[in-house]
Coordinates of N, CA, C and O in Angstrom, one line a residue:
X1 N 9.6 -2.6 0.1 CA 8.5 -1.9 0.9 C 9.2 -1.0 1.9 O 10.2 -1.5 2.4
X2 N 8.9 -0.1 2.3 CA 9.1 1.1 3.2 C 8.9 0.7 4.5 O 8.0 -0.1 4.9
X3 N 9.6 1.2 5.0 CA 9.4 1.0 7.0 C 8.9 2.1 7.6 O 9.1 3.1 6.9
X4 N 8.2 2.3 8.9 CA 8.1 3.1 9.1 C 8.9 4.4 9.5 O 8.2 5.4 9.6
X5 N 10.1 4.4 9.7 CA 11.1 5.4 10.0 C 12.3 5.2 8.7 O 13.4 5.6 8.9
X6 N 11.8 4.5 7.4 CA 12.5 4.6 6.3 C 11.8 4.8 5.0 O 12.2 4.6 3.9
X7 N 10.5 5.4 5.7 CA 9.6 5.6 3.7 C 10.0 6.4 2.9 O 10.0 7.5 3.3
X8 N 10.4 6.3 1.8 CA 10.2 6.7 0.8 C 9.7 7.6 0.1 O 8.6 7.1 -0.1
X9 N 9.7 8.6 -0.2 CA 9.2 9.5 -0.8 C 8.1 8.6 -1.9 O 8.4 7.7 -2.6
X10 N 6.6 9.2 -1.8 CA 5.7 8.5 -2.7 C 5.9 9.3 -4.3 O 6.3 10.4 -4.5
X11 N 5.3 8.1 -5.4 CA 6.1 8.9 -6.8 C 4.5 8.6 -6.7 O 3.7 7.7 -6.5
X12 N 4.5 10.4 -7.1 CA 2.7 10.9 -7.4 C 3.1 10.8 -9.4 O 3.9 11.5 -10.0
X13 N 2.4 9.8 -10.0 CA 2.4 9.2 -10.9 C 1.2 10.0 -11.9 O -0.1 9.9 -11.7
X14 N 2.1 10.9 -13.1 CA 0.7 11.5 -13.8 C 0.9 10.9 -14.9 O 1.9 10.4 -15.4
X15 N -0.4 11.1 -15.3 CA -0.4 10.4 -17.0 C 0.1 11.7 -17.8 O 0.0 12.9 -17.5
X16 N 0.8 10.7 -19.1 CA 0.8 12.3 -19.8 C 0.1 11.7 -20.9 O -0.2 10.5 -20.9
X17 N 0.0 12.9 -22.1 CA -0.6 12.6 -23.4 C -0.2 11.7 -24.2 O -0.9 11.1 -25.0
X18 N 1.5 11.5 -24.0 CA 1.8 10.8 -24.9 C 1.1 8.6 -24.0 O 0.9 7.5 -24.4
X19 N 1.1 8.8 -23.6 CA 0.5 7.8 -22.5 C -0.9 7.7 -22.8 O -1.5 6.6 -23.0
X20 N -1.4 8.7 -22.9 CA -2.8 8.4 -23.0 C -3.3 8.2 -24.6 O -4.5 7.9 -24.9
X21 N -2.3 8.5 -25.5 CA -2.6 8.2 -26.9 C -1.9 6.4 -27.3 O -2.2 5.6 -28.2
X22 N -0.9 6.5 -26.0 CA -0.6 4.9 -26.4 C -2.1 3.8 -26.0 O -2.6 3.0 -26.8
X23 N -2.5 4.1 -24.8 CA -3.8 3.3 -24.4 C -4.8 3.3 -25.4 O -5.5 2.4 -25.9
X24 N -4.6 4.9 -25.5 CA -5.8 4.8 -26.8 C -6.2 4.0 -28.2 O -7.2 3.7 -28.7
X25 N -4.7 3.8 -28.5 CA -4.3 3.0 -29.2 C -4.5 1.4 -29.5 O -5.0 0.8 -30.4
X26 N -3.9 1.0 -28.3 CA -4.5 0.1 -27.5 C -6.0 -0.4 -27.8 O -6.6 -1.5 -27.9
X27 N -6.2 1.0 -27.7 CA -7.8 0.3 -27.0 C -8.6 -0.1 -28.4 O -9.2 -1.1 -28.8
X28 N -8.3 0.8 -28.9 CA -8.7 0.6 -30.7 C -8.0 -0.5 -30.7 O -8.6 -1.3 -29.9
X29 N -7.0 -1.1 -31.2 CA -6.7 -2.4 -31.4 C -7.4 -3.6 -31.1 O -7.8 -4.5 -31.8
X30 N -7.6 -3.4 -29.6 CA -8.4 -4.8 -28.7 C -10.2 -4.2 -29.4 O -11.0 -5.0 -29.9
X31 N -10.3 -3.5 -29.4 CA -11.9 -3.3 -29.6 C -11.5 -4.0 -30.9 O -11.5 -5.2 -30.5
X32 N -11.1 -3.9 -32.2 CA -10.9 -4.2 -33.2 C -10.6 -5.9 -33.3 O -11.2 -6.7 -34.0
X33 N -9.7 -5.9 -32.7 CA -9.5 -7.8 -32.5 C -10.5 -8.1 -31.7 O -11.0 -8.8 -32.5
X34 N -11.5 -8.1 -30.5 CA -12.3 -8.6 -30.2 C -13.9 -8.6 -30.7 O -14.9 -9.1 -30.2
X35 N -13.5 -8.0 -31.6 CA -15.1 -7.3 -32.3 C -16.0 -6.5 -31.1 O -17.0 -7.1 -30.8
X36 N -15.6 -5.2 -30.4 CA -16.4 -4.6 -29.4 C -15.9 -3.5 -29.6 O -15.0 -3.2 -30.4
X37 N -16.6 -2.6 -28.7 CA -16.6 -1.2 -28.9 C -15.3 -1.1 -27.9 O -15.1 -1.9 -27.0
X38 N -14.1 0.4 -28.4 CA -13.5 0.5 -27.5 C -14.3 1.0 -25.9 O -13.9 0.7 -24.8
X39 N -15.4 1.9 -26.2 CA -16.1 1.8 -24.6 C -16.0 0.7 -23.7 O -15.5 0.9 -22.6
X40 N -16.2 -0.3 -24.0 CA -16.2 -1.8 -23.6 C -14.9 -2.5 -23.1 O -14.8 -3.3 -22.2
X41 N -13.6 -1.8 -24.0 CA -12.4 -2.2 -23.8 C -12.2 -1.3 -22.3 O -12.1 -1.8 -21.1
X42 N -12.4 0.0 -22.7 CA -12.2 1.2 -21.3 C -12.6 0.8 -20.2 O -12.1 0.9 -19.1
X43 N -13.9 0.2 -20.5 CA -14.9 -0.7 -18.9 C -13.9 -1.8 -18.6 O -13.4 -1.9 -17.4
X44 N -13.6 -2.6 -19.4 CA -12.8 -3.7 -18.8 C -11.6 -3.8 -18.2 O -11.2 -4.8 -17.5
X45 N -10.8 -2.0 -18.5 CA -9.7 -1.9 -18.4 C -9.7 -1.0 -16.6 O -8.9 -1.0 -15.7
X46 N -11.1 -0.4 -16.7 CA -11.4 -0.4 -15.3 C -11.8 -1.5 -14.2 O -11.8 -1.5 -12.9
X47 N -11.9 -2.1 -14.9 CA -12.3 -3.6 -13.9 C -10.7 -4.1 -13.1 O -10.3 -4.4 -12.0
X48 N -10.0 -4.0 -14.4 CA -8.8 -4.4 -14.0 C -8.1 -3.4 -12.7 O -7.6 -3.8 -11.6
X49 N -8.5 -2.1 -13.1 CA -8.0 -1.2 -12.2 C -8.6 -1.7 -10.9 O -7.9 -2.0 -9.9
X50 N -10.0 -1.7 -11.0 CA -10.2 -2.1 -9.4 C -9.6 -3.2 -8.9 O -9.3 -3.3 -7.7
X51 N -9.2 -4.1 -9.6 CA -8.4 -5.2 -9.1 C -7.3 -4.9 -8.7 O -7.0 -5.4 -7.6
X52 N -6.7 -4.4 -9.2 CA -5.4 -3.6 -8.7 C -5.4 -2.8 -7.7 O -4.3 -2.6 -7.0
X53 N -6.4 -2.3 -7.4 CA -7.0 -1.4 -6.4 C -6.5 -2.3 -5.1 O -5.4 -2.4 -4.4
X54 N -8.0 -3.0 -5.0 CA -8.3 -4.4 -4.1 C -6.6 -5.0 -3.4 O -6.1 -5.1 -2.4
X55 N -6.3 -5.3 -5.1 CA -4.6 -6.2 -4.1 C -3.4 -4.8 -3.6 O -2.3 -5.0 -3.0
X56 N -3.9 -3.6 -3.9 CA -3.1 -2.9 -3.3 C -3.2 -2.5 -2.0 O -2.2 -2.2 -1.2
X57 N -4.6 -2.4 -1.7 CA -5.2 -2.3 -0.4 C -5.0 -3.3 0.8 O -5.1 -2.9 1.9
X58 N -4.9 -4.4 0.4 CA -4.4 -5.7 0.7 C -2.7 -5.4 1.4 O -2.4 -5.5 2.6
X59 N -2.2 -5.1 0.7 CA -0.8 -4.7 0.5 C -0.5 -3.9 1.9 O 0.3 -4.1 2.8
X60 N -1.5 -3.1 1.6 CA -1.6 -2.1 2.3 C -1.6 -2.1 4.1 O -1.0 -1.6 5.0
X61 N -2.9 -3.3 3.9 CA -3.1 -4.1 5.5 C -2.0 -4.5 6.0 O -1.6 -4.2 7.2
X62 N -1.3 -5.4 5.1 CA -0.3 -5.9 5.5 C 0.6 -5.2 6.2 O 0.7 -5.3 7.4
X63 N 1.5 -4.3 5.5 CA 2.6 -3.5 6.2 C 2.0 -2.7 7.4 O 2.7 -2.6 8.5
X64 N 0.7 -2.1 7.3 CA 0.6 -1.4 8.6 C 0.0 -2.6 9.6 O -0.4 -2.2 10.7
X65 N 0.0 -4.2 9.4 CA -0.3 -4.7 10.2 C 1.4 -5.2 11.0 O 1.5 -5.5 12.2
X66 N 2.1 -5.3 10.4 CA 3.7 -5.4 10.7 C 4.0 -4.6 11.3 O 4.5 -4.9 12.4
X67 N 3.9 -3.3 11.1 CA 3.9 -2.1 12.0 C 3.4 -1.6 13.2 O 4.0 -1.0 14.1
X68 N 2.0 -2.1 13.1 CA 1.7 -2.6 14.7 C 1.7 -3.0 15.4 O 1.4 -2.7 16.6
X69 N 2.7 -4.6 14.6 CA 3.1 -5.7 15.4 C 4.4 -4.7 16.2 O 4.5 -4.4 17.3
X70 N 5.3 -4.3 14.9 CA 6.7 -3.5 15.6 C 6.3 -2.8 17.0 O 7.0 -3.1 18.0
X71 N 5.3 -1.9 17.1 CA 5.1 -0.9 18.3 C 4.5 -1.5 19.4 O 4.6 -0.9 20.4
X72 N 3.6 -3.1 19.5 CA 3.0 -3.9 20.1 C 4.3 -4.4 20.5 O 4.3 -5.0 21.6
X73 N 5.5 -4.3 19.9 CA 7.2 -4.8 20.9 C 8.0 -4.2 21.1 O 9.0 -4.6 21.5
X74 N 7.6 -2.9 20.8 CA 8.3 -2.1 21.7 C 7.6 -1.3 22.9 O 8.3 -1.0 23.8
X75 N 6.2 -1.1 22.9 CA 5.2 -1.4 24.1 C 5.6 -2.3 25.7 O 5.7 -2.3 26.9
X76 N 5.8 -3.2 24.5 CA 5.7 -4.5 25.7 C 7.4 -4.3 26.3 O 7.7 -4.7 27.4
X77 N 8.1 -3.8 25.4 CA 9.4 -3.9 26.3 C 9.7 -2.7 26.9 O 10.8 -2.5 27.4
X78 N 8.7 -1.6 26.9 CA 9.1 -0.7 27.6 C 8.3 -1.1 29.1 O 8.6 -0.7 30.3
X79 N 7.1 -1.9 28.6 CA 6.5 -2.1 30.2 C 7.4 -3.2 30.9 O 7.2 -3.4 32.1
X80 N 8.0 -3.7 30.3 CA 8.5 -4.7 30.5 C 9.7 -3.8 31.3 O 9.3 -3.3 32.3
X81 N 10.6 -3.6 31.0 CA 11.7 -2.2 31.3 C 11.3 -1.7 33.0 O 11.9 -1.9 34.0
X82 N 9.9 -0.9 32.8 CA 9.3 -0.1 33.8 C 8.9 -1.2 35.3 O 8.8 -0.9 36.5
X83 N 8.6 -2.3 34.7 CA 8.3 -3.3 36.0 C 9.3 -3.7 36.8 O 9.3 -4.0 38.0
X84 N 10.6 -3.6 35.7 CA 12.0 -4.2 36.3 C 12.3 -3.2 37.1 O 12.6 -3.4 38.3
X85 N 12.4 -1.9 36.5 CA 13.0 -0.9 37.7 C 11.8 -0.6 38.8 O 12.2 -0.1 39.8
X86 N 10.4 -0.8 38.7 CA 9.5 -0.8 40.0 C 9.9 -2.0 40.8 O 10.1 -1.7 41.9
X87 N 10.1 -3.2 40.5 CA 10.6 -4.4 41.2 C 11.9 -3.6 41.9 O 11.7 -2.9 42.9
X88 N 12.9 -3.7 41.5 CA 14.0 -2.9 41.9 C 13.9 -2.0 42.8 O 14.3 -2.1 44.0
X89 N 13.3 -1.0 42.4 CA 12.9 0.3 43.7 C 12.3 -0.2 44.7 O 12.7 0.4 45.8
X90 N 11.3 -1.3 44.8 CA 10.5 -1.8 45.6 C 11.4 -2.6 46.8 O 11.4 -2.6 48.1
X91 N 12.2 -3.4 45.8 CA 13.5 -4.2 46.6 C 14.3 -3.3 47.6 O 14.3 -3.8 48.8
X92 N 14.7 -2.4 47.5 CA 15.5 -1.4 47.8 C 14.8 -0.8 49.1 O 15.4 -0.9 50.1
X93 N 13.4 -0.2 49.0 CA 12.9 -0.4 50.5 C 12.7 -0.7 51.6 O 11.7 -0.5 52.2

């Protein structure tokens, strides 16, 4: 997983033809062993997708919730920083 000041370049992911004749393939097969239309297989294969969706979204929460944690500690240590040198200046008075 990527950090924030180490991401990764994102791989924009296309289908090609030869990809979409293997699925197709596919799909005819499972329509065929399950006794259903491949329409049916395509619906199902979207279901799946949303699920994939869902846990990637998930995924998703997560790291930028790590990431907020990161900036919620470097926040606090810069106020933290700023009180020591106002205590200090104040001392000095």
């Amino acid at each position: 997983m990527g950090t924030l000041f180490d991401q990764p370049e994102r791989n924009h992911r296309r289908v090609t033809d030869s990809e979409l004749d293997a699925f197709l393939s596919d799909a005819v097969k499972l329509a065929k062993k399950h006794s259903i239309n491949v329409a049916e297989v395509i619906k199902a294969k979207g279901v799946l997708e949303l699920e994939r969706r869902n846990d990637l979204y998930v995924n998703n929460g997560d790291s930028f919730d790590e990431q907020m944690s990161g900036f919620g500690e470097i926040l606090q240590e810069m106020v933290s920083t700023l009180e020591d040198l106002r205590n200090e200046l104040s001392s000095k008075d």
